[in-house]
Tab-separated table of C-alpha atoms in Angstrom:
chain	number	residue	atom	x	y	z
A	1	VAL	CA	97.570	176.379	85.729
A	2	GLN	CA	98.805	178.080	88.878
A	3	LEU	CA	96.352	179.920	91.069
A	4	GLN	CA	97.411	182.479	93.658
A	5	ALA	CA	94.841	183.513	96.234
A	6	SER	CA	95.024	186.640	98.350
A	7	GLY	CA	92.891	188.997	100.382
A	8	GLY	CA	91.848	187.093	103.464
A	9	GLY	CA	91.972	188.554	106.918
A	10	LEU	CA	90.123	189.368	110.100
A	11	VAL	CA	86.990	191.476	109.971
A	12	GLN	CA	84.097	192.235	112.292
A	13	THR	CA	80.548	191.079	111.683
A	14	GLY	CA	78.993	193.178	108.958
A	15	GLY	CA	82.329	194.052	107.427
A	16	SER	CA	83.669	193.410	103.953
A	17	LEU	CA	86.613	191.672	102.363
A	18	THR	CA	87.661	191.016	98.802
A	19	LEU	CA	89.427	187.841	97.827
A	20	SER	CA	91.399	187.695	94.612
A	21	CYS	CA	92.606	184.725	92.644
A	22	ALA	CA	95.315	185.329	90.067
A	23	ALA	CA	95.646	182.666	87.394
A	24	SER	CA	98.693	181.896	85.301
A	25	ARG	CA	96.534	182.145	82.216
A	26	SER	CA	93.380	183.965	81.256
A	27	PRO	CA	90.230	182.894	83.102
A	28	SER	CA	88.470	182.916	79.752
A	29	SER	CA	90.504	179.826	78.823
A	30	LEU	CA	89.191	177.951	81.845
A	31	ASN	CA	85.684	176.523	81.943
A	32	VAL	CA	85.050	177.240	85.596
A	33	MET	CA	86.694	179.486	88.177
A	34	GLY	CA	85.526	180.163	91.646
A	35	TRP	CA	85.889	179.660	95.345
A	36	TYR	CA	85.338	176.903	97.855
A	37	ARG	CA	85.608	177.251	101.609
A	38	GLN	CA	86.233	174.966	104.516
A	39	ALA	CA	85.207	175.898	108.020
A	40	PRO	CA	86.913	174.221	110.993
A	41	GLY	CA	85.745	170.636	111.312
A	42	LYS	CA	83.499	170.869	108.259
A	43	GLN	CA	83.616	169.729	104.665
A	44	LEU	CA	84.762	171.710	101.704
A	45	ASP	CA	81.827	173.651	100.263
A	46	LEU	CA	81.332	175.601	97.065
A	47	VAL	CA	80.913	179.345	97.614
A	48	ALA	CA	80.641	180.745	94.103
A	49	ARG	CA	81.763	179.848	90.625
A	50	TYR	CA	81.881	181.436	87.206
A	51	ILE	CA	81.033	179.038	84.396
A	52	SER	CA	82.113	179.653	80.805
A	53	GLY	CA	79.151	181.038	78.940
A	54	GLY	CA	78.564	183.619	81.619
A	55	SER	CA	76.586	182.002	84.386
A	56	ILE	CA	77.533	182.447	88.018
A	57	ASN	CA	76.435	180.118	90.793
A	58	TYR	CA	76.341	181.078	94.465
A	59	THR	CA	75.666	178.894	97.420
A	60	GLU	CA	72.403	179.917	99.046
A	61	SER	CA	73.939	181.273	102.229
A	62	VAL	CA	75.968	183.943	100.407
A	63	LYS	CA	73.442	185.108	97.826
A	64	GLY	CA	72.939	188.845	98.001
A	65	ARG	CA	76.105	189.322	100.055
A	66	PHE	CA	78.924	187.967	97.893
A	67	THR	CA	79.704	188.948	94.321
A	68	LEU	CA	81.999	187.036	92.009
A	69	SER	CA	83.658	188.907	89.166
A	70	ARG	CA	86.209	188.129	86.503
A	71	ASP	CA	88.863	190.258	84.817
A	72	ASN	CA	90.301	188.427	81.843
A	73	ALA	CA	92.910	191.094	81.156
A	74	LYS	CA	94.302	190.832	84.684
A	75	LYS	CA	93.711	187.064	84.744
A	76	THR	CA	91.914	187.335	88.055
A	77	VAL	CA	88.674	186.260	89.626
A	78	SER	CA	87.563	188.221	92.659
A	79	LEU	CA	85.053	187.534	95.389
A	80	GLN	CA	83.612	190.633	97.010
A	81	MET	CA	82.206	189.640	100.382
A	82	ASN	CA	79.879	192.051	102.152
A	83	SER	CA	77.806	191.801	105.314
A	84	LEU	CA	80.111	189.119	106.616
A	85	LYS	CA	78.896	186.831	109.368
A	86	PRO	CA	80.808	184.661	111.845
A	87	GLU	CA	79.598	181.610	109.938
A	88	ASP	CA	81.562	182.819	106.924
A	89	THR	CA	84.735	182.110	108.868
A	90	ALA	CA	86.693	179.536	106.883
A	91	VAL	CA	89.707	178.918	104.747
A	92	TYR	CA	88.795	179.973	101.227
A	93	PHE	CA	90.291	178.166	98.239
A	94	CYS	CA	90.388	179.399	94.692
A	95	TYR	CA	89.846	176.723	92.070
A	96	ALA	CA	89.522	176.242	88.348
A	97	GLU	CA	88.238	173.504	86.083
A	98	GLU	CA	88.897	172.485	82.535
A	99	PHE	CA	86.206	170.479	80.785
A	100	THR	CA	86.854	167.457	78.610
A	101	PRO	CA	85.858	167.665	74.945
A	102	TRP	CA	82.645	165.979	76.008
A	103	GLY	CA	81.797	168.701	78.503
A	104	THR	CA	82.530	166.747	81.640
A	105	THR	CA	84.921	167.825	84.365
A	106	GLY	CA	88.510	167.250	83.344
A	107	ARG	CA	91.380	168.758	85.272
A	108	ILE	CA	90.844	170.701	88.484
A	109	TYR	CA	93.348	173.191	89.832
A	110	TRP	CA	93.560	174.600	93.347
A	111	GLY	CA	95.189	177.646	94.797
A	112	GLN	CA	96.445	177.852	98.338
A	113	GLY	CA	93.886	178.705	100.949
A	114	THR	CA	93.390	182.117	102.448
A	115	GLN	CA	91.925	182.513	105.924
A	116	VAL	CA	88.834	184.617	106.464
A	117	THR	CA	87.865	185.209	110.070
A	118	VAL	CA	84.731	187.112	111.011
A	119	SER	CA	84.539	188.121	114.654
A	120	SER	CA	81.219	188.555	116.425
């Protein structure tokens, strides 16, 4: 599976950006799709993920501000980011998971990162 991320950029505090992740096959065929981010000097952290079956998980710091959506026809997963804060500044990575037949994590795929910079 190839993942192509786009949509990063520079925005002021309080602004909005939308990140898109285009997959080489339908997101409905993947068990998990979502976004991680890595701020300078920090670890890679989960931002939001869509899990097959319909549940969406958000990290606490983005709840109420970020919205993850999926378009199976366009084979994309998008992250709408509103009310951006300087602490959201990071490289954002699209990712996808395939489960094993036993429901555990199997293969993981990563897209290239896209930079999001929020100025104060």
